[in-house]
PDB file of C-alpha atoms in Angstrom:
ATOM      1  CA  LEU A   1      50.362  -0.309-189.540  1.00  0.00           C
ATOM      2  CA  GLY A   2      51.029  -3.351-187.757  1.00  0.00           C
ATOM      3  CA  SER A   3      53.403  -5.207-190.466  1.00  0.00           C
ATOM      4  CA  ARG A   4      56.934  -6.661-189.188  1.00  0.00           C
ATOM      5  CA  LEU A   5      59.502  -4.173-190.615  1.00  0.00           C
ATOM      6  CA  PRO A   6      63.104  -5.187-191.305  1.00  0.00           C
ATOM      7  CA  ARG A   7      65.472  -4.888-188.297  1.00  0.00           C
ATOM      8  CA  TRP A   8      68.218  -3.241-190.418  1.00  0.00           C
ATOM      9  CA  LEU A   9      66.041  -0.096-190.591  1.00  0.00           C
ATOM     10  CA  PRO A  10      67.183   2.748-188.196  1.00  0.00           C
ATOM     11  CA  GLN A  11      64.880   2.382-185.445  1.00  0.00           C
ATOM     12  CA  GLN A  12      65.066   5.627-183.477  1.00  0.00           C
ATOM     13  CA  GLU A  13      65.916   8.670-186.076  1.00  0.00           C
ATOM     14  CA  TRP A  14      62.410  10.161-185.300  1.00  0.00           C
ATOM     15  CA  ARG A  15      63.076  10.293-181.710  1.00  0.00           C
ATOM     16  CA  ARG A  16      65.922  12.635-182.091  1.00  0.00           C
ATOM     17  CA  PHE A  17      63.574  15.507-183.559  1.00  0.00           C
ATOM     18  CA  SER A  18      62.255  15.643-179.868  1.00  0.00           C
ATOM     19  CA  GLU A  19      65.814  17.285-179.130  1.00  0.00           C
ATOM     20  CA  SER A  20      65.490  19.835-181.991  1.00  0.00           C
ATOM     21  CA  TRP A  21      64.683  22.857-179.856  1.00  0.00           C
ATOM     22  CA  SER A  22      67.230  22.094-177.271  1.00  0.00           C
ATOM     23  CA  LYS A  23      69.905  21.905-180.077  1.00  0.00           C
ATOM     24  CA  ALA A  24      68.606  25.119-181.764  1.00  0.00           C
ATOM     25  CA  ARG A  25      69.271  26.754-178.498  1.00  0.00           C
ATOM     26  CA  GLU A  26      72.539  25.403-178.190  1.00  0.00           C
ATOM     27  CA  GLU A  27      73.492  26.554-181.949  1.00  0.00           C
ATOM     28  CA  GLY A  28      71.997  29.957-181.080  1.00  0.00           C
ATOM     29  CA  LEU A  29      68.605  31.284-181.725  1.00  0.00           C
ATOM     30  CA  ASP A  30      69.992  34.518-183.016  1.00  0.00           C
ATOM     31  CA  ARG A  31      70.956  33.027-186.364  1.00  0.00           C
ATOM     32  CA  THR A  32      67.178  32.311-186.625  1.00  0.00           C
ATOM     33  CA  ALA A  33      66.247  35.602-185.548  1.00  0.00           C
ATOM     34  CA  ALA A  34      68.728  37.062-188.020  1.00  0.00           C
ATOM     35  CA  LEU A  35      66.376  35.807-190.841  1.00  0.00           C
ATOM     36  CA  ALA A  36      63.794  38.350-189.636  1.00  0.00           C
ATOM     37  CA  ARG A  37      66.153  41.217-190.579  1.00  0.00           C
ATOM     38  CA  ARG A  38      64.746  44.437-189.255  1.00  0.00           C
ATOM     39  CA  ARG A  39      62.618  42.451-186.958  1.00  0.00           C
ATOM     40  CA  ARG A  40      65.517  40.526-185.497  1.00  0.00           C
ATOM     41  CA  GLU A  41      64.615  41.698-181.883  1.00  0.00           C
ATOM     42  CA  ASP A  42      61.007  40.783-182.241  1.00  0.00           C
ATOM     43  CA  ALA A  43      61.962  37.284-183.490  1.00  0.00           C
ATOM     44  CA  ARG A  44      64.496  36.629-180.687  1.00  0.00           C
ATOM     45  CA  GLU A  45      61.772  37.953-178.369  1.00  0.00           C
ATOM     46  CA  TRP A  46      59.220  35.613-179.664  1.00  0.00           C
ATOM     47  CA  LEU A  47      61.752  32.464-179.887  1.00  0.00           C
ATOM     48  CA  ASP A  48      62.887  33.089-176.149  1.00  0.00           C
ATOM     49  CA  VAL A  49      58.905  32.924-175.003  1.00  0.00           C
ATOM     50  CA  ALA A  50      58.140  30.140-177.403  1.00  0.00           C
ATOM     51  CA  TYR A  51      61.088  27.964-176.548  1.00  0.00           C
ATOM     52  CA  PRO A  52      60.007  26.368-173.161  1.00  0.00           C
ATOM     53  CA  VAL A  53      56.542  25.535-174.602  1.00  0.00           C
ATOM     54  CA  LEU A  54      57.860  24.141-178.016  1.00  0.00           C
ATOM     55  CA  ALA A  55      60.775  22.229-176.586  1.00  0.00           C
ATOM     56  CA  GLY A  56      58.433  20.697-173.907  1.00  0.00           C
ATOM     57  CA  THR A  57      56.000  19.760-176.766  1.00  0.00           C
ATOM     58  CA  ALA A  58      58.697  18.089-178.827  1.00  0.00           C
ATOM     59  CA  ALA A  59      60.033  16.267-175.919  1.00  0.00           C
ATOM     60  CA  LEU A  60      56.877  14.348-176.174  1.00  0.00           C
ATOM     61  CA  LEU A  61      58.208  12.319-179.014  1.00  0.00           C
ATOM     62  CA  GLU A  62      60.993  10.863-176.922  1.00  0.00           C
ATOM     63  CA  ARG A  63      58.387   9.222-174.635  1.00  0.00           C
ATOM     64  CA  HIS A  64      56.112   7.671-177.384  1.00  0.00           C
ATOM     65  CA  ARG A  65      55.871   3.992-176.870  1.00  0.00           C
ATOM     66  CA  GLY A  66      52.680   3.439-178.992  1.00  0.00           C
ATOM     67  CA  ARG A  67      52.091   2.118-182.481  1.00  0.00           C
ATOM     68  CA  THR A  68      54.682   2.645-185.217  1.00  0.00           C
ATOM     69  CA  THR A  69      54.511   2.172-189.150  1.00  0.00           C
ATOM     70  CA  LEU A  70      56.810   2.451-191.917  1.00  0.00           C
ATOM     71  CA  MET A  71      57.741   6.290-192.049  1.00  0.00           C
ATOM     72  CA  HIS A  72      58.923   7.674-195.445  1.00  0.00           C
ATOM     73  CA  PHE A  73      60.625  10.615-192.999  1.00  0.00           C
ATOM     74  CA  ASP A  74      60.672  13.033-195.957  1.00  0.00           C
ATOM     75  CA  THR A  75      57.283  13.422-196.988  1.00  0.00           C
ATOM     76  CA  ARG A  76      56.798  16.664-199.176  1.00  0.00           C
ATOM     77  CA  SER A  77      55.731  17.217-202.941  1.00  0.00           C
ATOM     78  CA  ASP A  78      58.884  16.720-204.601  1.00  0.00           C
ATOM     79  CA  ASN A  79      58.984  13.128-203.304  1.00  0.00           C
ATOM     80  CA  LEU A  80      55.567  12.367-204.596  1.00  0.00           C
ATOM     81  CA  ARG A  81      54.162  11.794-208.220  1.00  0.00           C
ATOM     82  CA  VAL A  82      50.738  10.854-209.342  1.00  0.00           C
ATOM     83  CA  SER A  83      50.499   9.208-212.597  1.00  0.00           C
ATOM     84  CA  ARG A  84      47.249   7.711-214.003  1.00  0.00           C
ATOM     85  CA  GLY A  85      45.680   7.810-210.763  1.00  0.00           C
ATOM     86  CA  THR A  86      48.539   6.188-208.798  1.00  0.00           C
ATOM     87  CA  LEU A  87      50.468   7.787-205.981  1.00  0.00           C
ATOM     88  CA  ARG A  88      53.949   6.983-206.110  1.00  0.00           C
ATOM     89  CA  ILE A  89      56.449   8.069-203.479  1.00  0.00           C
ATOM     90  CA  PHE A  90      60.066   8.521-204.016  1.00  0.00           C
ATOM     91  CA  ASP A  91      63.454   9.062-202.240  1.00  0.00           C
ATOM     92  CA  TRP A  92      62.967   6.782-199.448  1.00  0.00           C
ATOM     93  CA  ASN A  93      66.548   6.895-197.893  1.00  0.00           C
ATOM     94  CA  TRP A  94      65.465   8.068-194.602  1.00  0.00           C
ATOM     95  CA  ALA A  95      62.703   5.440-194.240  1.00  0.00           C
ATOM     96  CA  CYS A  96      62.375   4.159-190.531  1.00  0.00           C
ATOM     97  CA  PRO A  97      59.541   3.040-188.169  1.00  0.00           C
ATOM     98  CA  GLY A  98      57.857   5.618-186.281  1.00  0.00           C
ATOM     99  CA  PRO A  99      54.569   7.139-185.365  1.00  0.00           C
ATOM    100  CA  PRO A 100      52.296   7.926-188.581  1.00  0.00           C
ATOM    101  CA  GLU A 101      51.669  11.204-187.010  1.00  0.00           C
ATOM    102  CA  PHE A 102      55.031  12.229-187.760  1.00  0.00           C
ATOM    103  CA  ASP A 103      54.930  11.749-191.380  1.00  0.00           C
ATOM    104  CA  LEU A 104      51.321  13.343-191.339  1.00  0.00           C
ATOM    105  CA  ALA A 105      52.726  16.523-189.605  1.00  0.00           C
ATOM    106  CA  ALA A 106      55.791  16.781-191.952  1.00  0.00           C
ATOM    107  CA  PHE A 107      53.503  16.465-194.985  1.00  0.00           C
ATOM    108  CA  ALA A 108      50.704  18.849-193.656  1.00  0.00           C
ATOM    109  CA  GLN A 109      53.437  21.583-193.096  1.00  0.00           C
ATOM    110  CA  SER A 110      54.959  21.071-196.482  1.00  0.00           C
ATOM    111  CA  VAL A 111      51.556  21.516-198.199  1.00  0.00           C
ATOM    112  CA  ALA A 112      51.060  24.727-196.153  1.00  0.00           C
ATOM    113  CA  ALA A 113      54.639  25.914-196.971  1.00  0.00           C
ATOM    114  CA  GLU A 114      54.084  25.661-200.677  1.00  0.00           C
ATOM    115  CA  ALA A 115      50.856  27.548-200.554  1.00  0.00           C
ATOM    116  CA  GLY A 116      48.478  24.752-200.173  1.00  0.00           C
ATOM    117  CA  PRO A 117      45.466  24.177-197.534  1.00  0.00           C
ATOM    118  CA  ALA A 118      46.130  24.827-193.898  1.00  0.00           C
ATOM    119  CA  PRO A 119      47.876  22.114-192.059  1.00  0.00           C
ATOM    120  CA  GLU A 120      44.744  21.507-189.947  1.00  0.00           C
ATOM    121  CA  ARG A 121      43.020  20.732-193.243  1.00  0.00           C
ATOM    122  CA  VAL A 122      45.371  18.141-194.285  1.00  0.00           C
ATOM    123  CA  VAL A 123      44.952  16.536-190.970  1.00  0.00           C
ATOM    124  CA  ASP A 124      41.278  16.414-191.127  1.00  0.00           C
ATOM    125  CA  TRP A 125      41.415  14.822-194.275  1.00  0.00           C
ATOM    126  CA  TYR A 126      43.817  12.147-192.794  1.00  0.00           C
ATOM    127  CA  ARG A 127      41.757  11.503-189.849  1.00  0.00           C
ATOM    128  CA  GLU A 128      38.788  10.607-192.142  1.00  0.00           C
ATOM    129  CA  ARG A 129      40.767   7.489-192.984  1.00  0.00           C
ATOM    130  CA  LEU A 130      42.732   6.790-190.047  1.00  0.00           C
ATOM    131  CA  GLU A 131      42.693   7.501-186.169  1.00  0.00           C
ATOM    132  CA  ILE A 132      45.457   9.692-185.325  1.00  0.00           C
ATOM    133  CA  ASP A 133      46.966  10.711-181.814  1.00  0.00           C
ATOM    134  CA  GLU A 134      46.527  14.575-181.436  1.00  0.00           C
ATOM    135  CA  ARG A 135      49.291  14.568-179.149  1.00  0.00           C
ATOM    136  CA  LEU A 136      51.711  13.194-181.398  1.00  0.00           C
ATOM    137  CA  VAL A 137      50.764  15.359-184.063  1.00  0.00           C
ATOM    138  CA  HIS A 138      51.433  18.437-181.812  1.00  0.00           C
ATOM    139  CA  ALA A 139      54.769  16.928-180.679  1.00  0.00           C
ATOM    140  CA  SER A 140      55.758  16.442-184.099  1.00  0.00           C
ATOM    141  CA  VAL A 141      54.942  19.693-185.507  1.00  0.00           C
ATOM    142  CA  ALA A 142      56.936  21.363-182.571  1.00  0.00           C
ATOM    143  CA  ALA A 143      59.667  19.057-183.140  1.00  0.00           C
ATOM    144  CA  ILE A 144      59.845  19.686-186.959  1.00  0.00           C
ATOM    145  CA  ALA A 145      59.654  23.572-186.424  1.00  0.00           C
ATOM    146  CA  GLY A 146      62.633  23.219-184.335  1.00  0.00           C
ATOM    147  CA  PHE A 147      64.319  21.167-186.989  1.00  0.00           C
ATOM    148  CA  PHE A 148      63.762  24.283-189.379  1.00  0.00           C
ATOM    149  CA  VAL A 149      64.851  26.746-186.678  1.00  0.00           C
ATOM    150  CA  ARG A 150      68.247  24.945-186.947  1.00  0.00           C
ATOM    151  CA  LEU A 151      68.610  24.731-190.654  1.00  0.00           C
ATOM    152  CA  ALA A 152      66.758  27.567-192.208  1.00  0.00           C
ATOM    153  CA  TRP A 153      69.554  30.165-191.565  1.00  0.00           C
ATOM    154  CA  ARG A 154      72.352  28.022-192.635  1.00  0.00           C
ATOM    155  CA  PRO A 155      74.312  28.884-195.896  1.00  0.00           C
ATOM    156  CA  PRO A 156      73.374  27.160-199.138  1.00  0.00           C
ATOM    157  CA  VAL A 157      74.484  23.608-200.037  1.00  0.00           C
ATOM    158  CA  LYS A 158      76.465  23.342-203.076  1.00  0.00           C
ATOM    159  CA  GLY A 159      74.230  21.416-205.890  1.00  0.00           C
ATOM    160  CA  LEU A 160      71.358  22.439-203.875  1.00  0.00           C
ATOM    161  CA  PRO A 161      70.489  26.075-204.633  1.00  0.00           C
ATOM    162  CA  ARG A 162      66.867  25.908-203.373  1.00  0.00           C
ATOM    163  CA  LEU A 163      67.269  24.112-200.329  1.00  0.00           C
ATOM    164  CA  ARG A 164      67.529  26.907-197.836  1.00  0.00           C
ATOM    165  CA  SER A 165      64.742  29.059-199.267  1.00  0.00           C
ATOM    166  CA  ILE A 166      62.306  25.668-199.171  1.00  0.00           C
ATOM    167  CA  GLN A 167      63.512  25.083-195.633  1.00  0.00           C
ATOM    168  CA  ARG A 168      62.803  28.952-194.619  1.00  0.00           C
ATOM    169  CA  ARG A 169      59.300  28.556-196.011  1.00  0.00           C
ATOM    170  CA  GLN A 170      58.860  25.212-194.225  1.00  0.00           C
ATOM    171  CA  LEU A 171      60.018  27.192-190.991  1.00  0.00           C
ATOM    172  CA  LYS A 172      57.481  29.886-191.465  1.00  0.00           C
ATOM    173  CA  ALA A 173      54.668  27.053-192.085  1.00  0.00           C
ATOM    174  CA  SER A 174      55.751  24.822-189.006  1.00  0.00           C
ATOM    175  CA  LEU A 175      55.926  27.842-186.581  1.00  0.00           C
ATOM    176  CA  ARG A 176      52.812  29.457-187.527  1.00  0.00           C
ATOM    177  CA  TRP A 177      51.157  25.986-186.885  1.00  0.00           C
ATOM    178  CA  THR A 178      52.657  25.046-183.750  1.00  0.00           C
ATOM    179  CA  ALA A 179      52.027  28.629-182.660  1.00  0.00           C
ATOM    180  CA  ARG A 180      48.353  28.061-183.287  1.00  0.00           C
ATOM    181  CA  ILE A 181      48.424  24.479-181.477  1.00  0.00           C
ATOM    182  CA  GLU A 182      50.102  25.938-178.583  1.00  0.00           C
ATOM    183  CA  GLY A 183      48.023  29.373-178.194  1.00  0.00           C
ATOM    184  CA  LEU A 184      51.153  31.263-178.684  1.00  0.00           C
ATOM    185  CA  PRO A 185      51.189  34.826-180.523  1.00  0.00           C
ATOM    186  CA  GLU A 186      51.621  34.485-184.246  1.00  0.00           C
ATOM    187  CA  PRO A 187      55.245  34.785-185.191  1.00  0.00           C
ATOM    188  CA  ARG A 188      54.678  37.849-187.360  1.00  0.00           C
ATOM    189  CA  TRP A 189      58.358  38.468-187.714  1.00  0.00           C
ATOM    190  CA  LEU A 190      58.518  35.579-190.341  1.00  0.00           C
TER     191      LEU A 190
END
């Protein structure tokens, strides 16, 4: 926080997440609903009800003009290593300046997706060290959920056989979290 960052870093990548729900709707929410198999209709109904709420919350990212930091922009366990008490973070190809709450939300939902503590607990731990803007955490979670709504249903990627299953777990974790935040019914179809 507060450090001057190189100008060559992409400056607005994280803002694109603010459009994740509108892009998901353009691409068709039916594909995501199809992941629910027999509960496809329940899933589509939930997505239709949740869409305006979550799209509106995610859109708050676009308007953010506050503090930024160097974000990893792909924070999850397979990009972290702890060795002899030292944390090392790998795979910085998406690095960019942005609100620290975005990386926090991405990491917290990935912890939950891997059967770790609830994302709210991870946020509480973070809050013990640094102040956070709760609205930005909420906007980030909604935007991240929209990102996984767009990707989780897609076919496998050659050379990355586990990618879509990981994204489906992250879809589940982020949708459940953002539903709790927004007071929406739990997406039981997941």
